[in-house]
Amino acid sequence: PIFADEQEHCDQLKQWLESSSVSLELSKKGFHREVTTTVELRPSALSGASVLLLYRWPNGVFVDPYQLASLSDQSNFEILLDSAIDLEVPAHKTSGFLTYVFPSHTGSAPSFLKLTIPVHGRYHEPSFAGEAFASVPIEPPDLLLRTEKCSDLRRFESHSVVDAPCTVSNSSTCSWVKQPLQQESSTVSVMLPVGDGSATMLVCGGTLLATMGCCVALSKYMLKHRIV
């Protein structure tokens, strides 16, 4: 009976992996956006199953840990960052990062999940090719599933098994089964304005001349009024 029960849970977990879907939507404009992820777990709820969404963020955007902490009471998820986030550096001086998102729920994982993460665009290097915007693609997260009642993951030969934190506390690591890459991936792109690199010399030269002019005028004023 124990073996039969485990077999049943493993079969249900496999059905989830093959039938579930993950999609992304992007809202708001400018440098401050919201990424909404919708997860449909099919065919039905699986008792004792845990869900984890693994986001691979590009270097062109970041999440603000302080903002996420302030919104934690209103959020339907908990989030774990794989590294510290520098909020000030431009895109070309940093790298991408990972976030582990654990949907908040009691009992069995619901069959429908929808969560929204605020993201912010980083400043990009000026373009010397006349491009006014930089495109930053954001891919859907990896859907990872596990259940304590299905411990023999060798059954999932056609699926990837990855190690990831068991919970948001990151006190231990568990083996999760990853959903195969969907054929129709709902990648979204953030369009961020960039400066005109060809105008760099003109702007720098103008700034230097303006600074020198102000210095000369100030010096004359100080000499005229004998301000030492």
Coordinates of C-alpha atoms in Angstrom, one line a residue:
P1 CA 0.0 0.0 0.0
I2 CA 2.8 2.4 0.8
F3 CA 4.5 1.7 -2.6
A4 CA 1.1 2.1 -4.3
D5 CA 0.5 5.5 -2.6
E6 CA 4.0 6.7 -3.6
Q7 CA 3.4 5.6 -7.2
E8 CA 0.2 7.5 -7.3
H9 CA 1.8 10.7 -6.1
C10 CA 4.7 10.4 -8.5
D11 CA 2.2 9.8 -11.4
Q12 CA 0.2 12.9 -10.3
L13 CA 3.4 15.0 -10.1
K14 CA 4.4 13.9 -13.5
Q15 CA 1.0 14.9 -14.9
W16 CA 1.5 18.3 -13.3
L17 CA 4.9 18.7 -14.9
E18 CA 3.6 17.8 -18.4
S19 CA 0.2 19.7 -18.3
S20 CA 0.9 22.8 -16.3
S21 CA 1.7 26.2 -17.8
V22 CA 3.6 29.4 -16.8
S23 CA 3.1 32.8 -18.5
L24 CA 4.4 36.3 -17.9
E25 CA 2.8 39.7 -18.3
L26 CA 4.5 43.1 -18.1
S27 CA 2.7 46.2 -16.8
K28 CA 3.5 49.9 -16.1
K29 CA 5.9 52.0 -18.1
G30 CA 9.4 53.5 -17.8
F31 CA 12.0 52.2 -15.4
H32 CA 9.6 50.9 -12.8
R33 CA 7.6 47.9 -13.9
E34 CA 5.6 44.9 -12.6
V35 CA 6.1 41.4 -13.8
T36 CA 3.0 39.2 -13.2
T37 CA 3.4 35.4 -13.4
T38 CA 0.4 33.1 -13.9
V39 CA 0.8 29.4 -13.1
E40 CA -1.9 26.9 -14.0
L41 CA -1.3 23.6 -12.3
R42 CA -3.3 20.9 -14.1
P43 CA -5.2 18.6 -14.0
S44 CA -6.0 19.0 -10.2
A45 CA -4.5 19.9 -6.9
L46 CA -1.9 17.5 -5.6
S47 CA -2.0 16.9 -1.9
G48 CA 1.3 17.7 -0.1
A49 CA 3.0 19.2 -3.1
S50 CA 5.3 22.2 -3.0
V51 CA 5.8 24.8 -5.7
L52 CA 8.9 26.9 -6.4
L53 CA 9.4 29.4 -9.1
L54 CA 13.1 30.1 -10.1
Y55 CA 13.6 33.4 -11.9
R56 CA 16.8 34.1 -13.9
W57 CA 16.9 37.9 -14.1
P58 CA 19.1 39.7 -16.7
N59 CA 21.6 42.4 -15.6
G60 CA 19.4 45.1 -17.1
V61 CA 16.8 45.0 -14.3
F62 CA 16.8 44.5 -10.5
V63 CA 14.4 43.9 -7.6
D64 CA 14.6 46.1 -4.5
P65 CA 14.9 44.0 -1.4
Y66 CA 13.7 46.8 0.8
Q67 CA 10.6 47.3 -1.3
L68 CA 9.9 43.6 -1.3
A69 CA 10.2 43.5 2.5
S70 CA 7.8 46.5 2.9
L71 CA 5.3 44.6 0.6
S72 CA 5.7 41.2 2.3
D73 CA 2.4 41.6 4.3
Q74 CA 0.5 42.2 1.1
S75 CA 2.2 39.6 -1.1
N76 CA 1.0 36.1 -1.8
F77 CA 4.6 34.8 -2.0
E78 CA 8.0 34.8 -0.2
I79 CA 11.2 35.5 -2.1
L80 CA 14.8 34.5 -1.6
L81 CA 17.7 36.2 -3.4
D82 CA 20.8 34.4 -4.4
S83 CA 23.1 37.4 -3.9
A84 CA 23.2 41.0 -2.6
I85 CA 21.6 43.6 -4.9
D86 CA 23.3 46.9 -5.6
L87 CA 20.6 49.3 -6.5
E88 CA 22.8 52.0 -8.0
V89 CA 25.2 50.4 -10.5
P90 CA 24.5 50.5 -14.2
A91 CA 23.7 47.4 -16.3
H92 CA 27.2 47.0 -17.8
K93 CA 28.8 46.9 -14.3
T94 CA 26.7 44.1 -12.8
S95 CA 25.5 40.6 -13.7
G96 CA 22.2 38.8 -13.7
F97 CA 20.9 37.1 -10.5
L98 CA 18.4 34.5 -9.3
T99 CA 15.4 34.7 -7.1
Y100 CA 13.6 31.7 -5.6
V101 CA 9.9 32.5 -5.2
F102 CA 7.7 30.4 -2.8
P103 CA 4.0 30.9 -3.3
S104 CA 2.2 31.3 0.0
H105 CA -0.6 28.9 0.7
T106 CA -1.9 26.5 3.3
G107 CA -2.5 22.8 2.7
S108 CA -2.3 21.6 -0.9
A109 CA -0.9 23.9 -3.6
P110 CA -3.7 25.6 -5.4
S111 CA -4.3 24.8 -9.1
F112 CA -4.1 28.5 -10.0
L113 CA -1.3 31.0 -8.9
K114 CA -0.9 34.6 -9.8
L115 CA 1.8 36.7 -8.3
T116 CA 3.3 40.1 -9.1
I117 CA 6.9 41.2 -8.6
P118 CA 8.0 44.9 -8.9
V119 CA 11.2 45.2 -11.0
H120 CA 13.3 48.3 -11.9
G121 CA 15.4 49.0 -15.0
R122 CA 19.1 49.8 -14.7
Y123 CA 20.7 52.6 -16.6
H124 CA 22.6 51.5 -19.7
E125 CA 25.7 52.7 -21.5
P126 CA 25.1 55.3 -24.2
S127 CA 24.6 54.0 -27.7
F128 CA 27.0 55.0 -30.5
A129 CA 24.8 53.3 -33.1
G130 CA 21.9 55.8 -32.9
E131 CA 19.7 53.4 -30.8
A132 CA 17.3 55.2 -28.5
F133 CA 16.2 52.2 -26.4
A134 CA 17.8 49.0 -25.0
S135 CA 15.7 45.8 -25.0
V136 CA 15.9 43.7 -21.8
P137 CA 14.3 40.3 -22.2
I138 CA 12.7 38.6 -19.2
E139 CA 12.0 34.9 -19.4
P140 CA 9.3 33.0 -17.6
P141 CA 10.5 31.3 -14.4
D142 CA 11.4 27.7 -14.1
L143 CA 8.5 25.7 -12.5
L144 CA 9.9 23.4 -9.8
L145 CA 7.8 20.8 -8.0
R146 CA 8.3 18.3 -5.2
T147 CA 6.3 16.2 -2.8
E148 CA 7.5 14.3 0.2
K149 CA 5.3 11.3 -0.9
C150 CA 7.3 10.9 -4.1
S151 CA 10.9 10.3 -3.0
D152 CA 12.2 8.2 -5.9
L153 CA 13.0 10.9 -8.5
R154 CA 14.6 8.3 -10.8
R155 CA 11.1 7.9 -12.2
F156 CA 11.6 11.3 -13.9
E157 CA 14.2 10.4 -16.4
S158 CA 12.9 12.8 -19.0
H159 CA 12.8 15.7 -16.5
S160 CA 15.6 17.6 -14.9
V161 CA 16.1 17.2 -11.2
V162 CA 17.7 20.3 -9.6
D163 CA 18.8 21.1 -6.0
A164 CA 17.3 24.3 -4.6
P165 CA 16.3 25.6 -1.1
C166 CA 13.5 23.7 0.5
T167 CA 12.0 26.8 2.0
V168 CA 12.6 30.6 2.0
S169 CA 14.6 30.2 5.2
N170 CA 17.3 28.6 3.0
S171 CA 18.3 26.3 5.9
S172 CA 18.4 23.1 3.8
T173 CA 18.4 22.0 0.2
C174 CA 15.9 19.7 -1.5
S175 CA 15.6 17.9 -4.9
W176 CA 13.0 19.5 -7.1
V177 CA 11.7 18.3 -10.5
K178 CA 11.8 20.9 -13.2
Q179 CA 9.1 21.3 -15.8
P180 CA 10.5 20.9 -19.4
L181 CA 10.8 24.1 -21.4
Q182 CA 7.5 25.1 -23.0
Q183 CA 7.4 25.3 -26.7
E184 CA 5.6 28.7 -26.6
S185 CA 7.7 30.7 -24.1
S186 CA 6.1 34.0 -23.1
T187 CA 9.2 36.0 -22.8
V188 CA 8.6 39.7 -22.3
S189 CA 10.9 42.7 -23.0
V190 CA 11.5 45.9 -21.1
M191 CA 12.4 48.8 -23.4
L192 CA 14.7 51.3 -21.6
P193 CA 15.9 54.6 -22.9
V194 CA 19.6 55.0 -23.5
G195 CA 21.7 58.1 -24.1
D196 CA 23.2 59.2 -27.4
G197 CA 26.9 58.3 -27.2
S198 CA 27.8 60.4 -30.3
A199 CA 26.8 63.5 -28.3
T200 CA 29.3 62.7 -25.4
M201 CA 32.1 65.0 -26.7
L202 CA 29.7 67.8 -27.4
V203 CA 28.1 67.6 -24.0
C204 CA 31.5 67.3 -22.2
G205 CA 32.9 70.2 -24.2
G206 CA 29.9 72.4 -23.5
T207 CA 30.0 71.6 -19.8
L208 CA 33.7 72.4 -19.6
L209 CA 33.3 75.7 -21.4
A210 CA 30.4 76.7 -19.2
T211 CA 32.4 75.8 -16.1
M212 CA 35.4 77.8 -17.2
G213 CA 33.1 80.8 -18.1
C214 CA 31.6 80.7 -14.6
C215 CA 35.0 80.5 -13.0
V216 CA 36.2 83.5 -14.9
A217 CA 33.1 85.5 -14.1
L218 CA 33.3 84.6 -10.4
S219 CA 37.0 85.5 -10.3
K220 CA 36.4 89.0 -11.9
Y221 CA 33.6 89.6 -9.4
M222 CA 35.7 88.7 -6.5
L223 CA 38.6 90.9 -7.7
K224 CA 36.3 93.8 -8.4
H225 CA 34.8 93.7 -4.9
R226 CA 38.0 92.6 -3.3
I227 CA 36.5 89.5 -1.9
V228 CA 39.4 87.3 -0.6

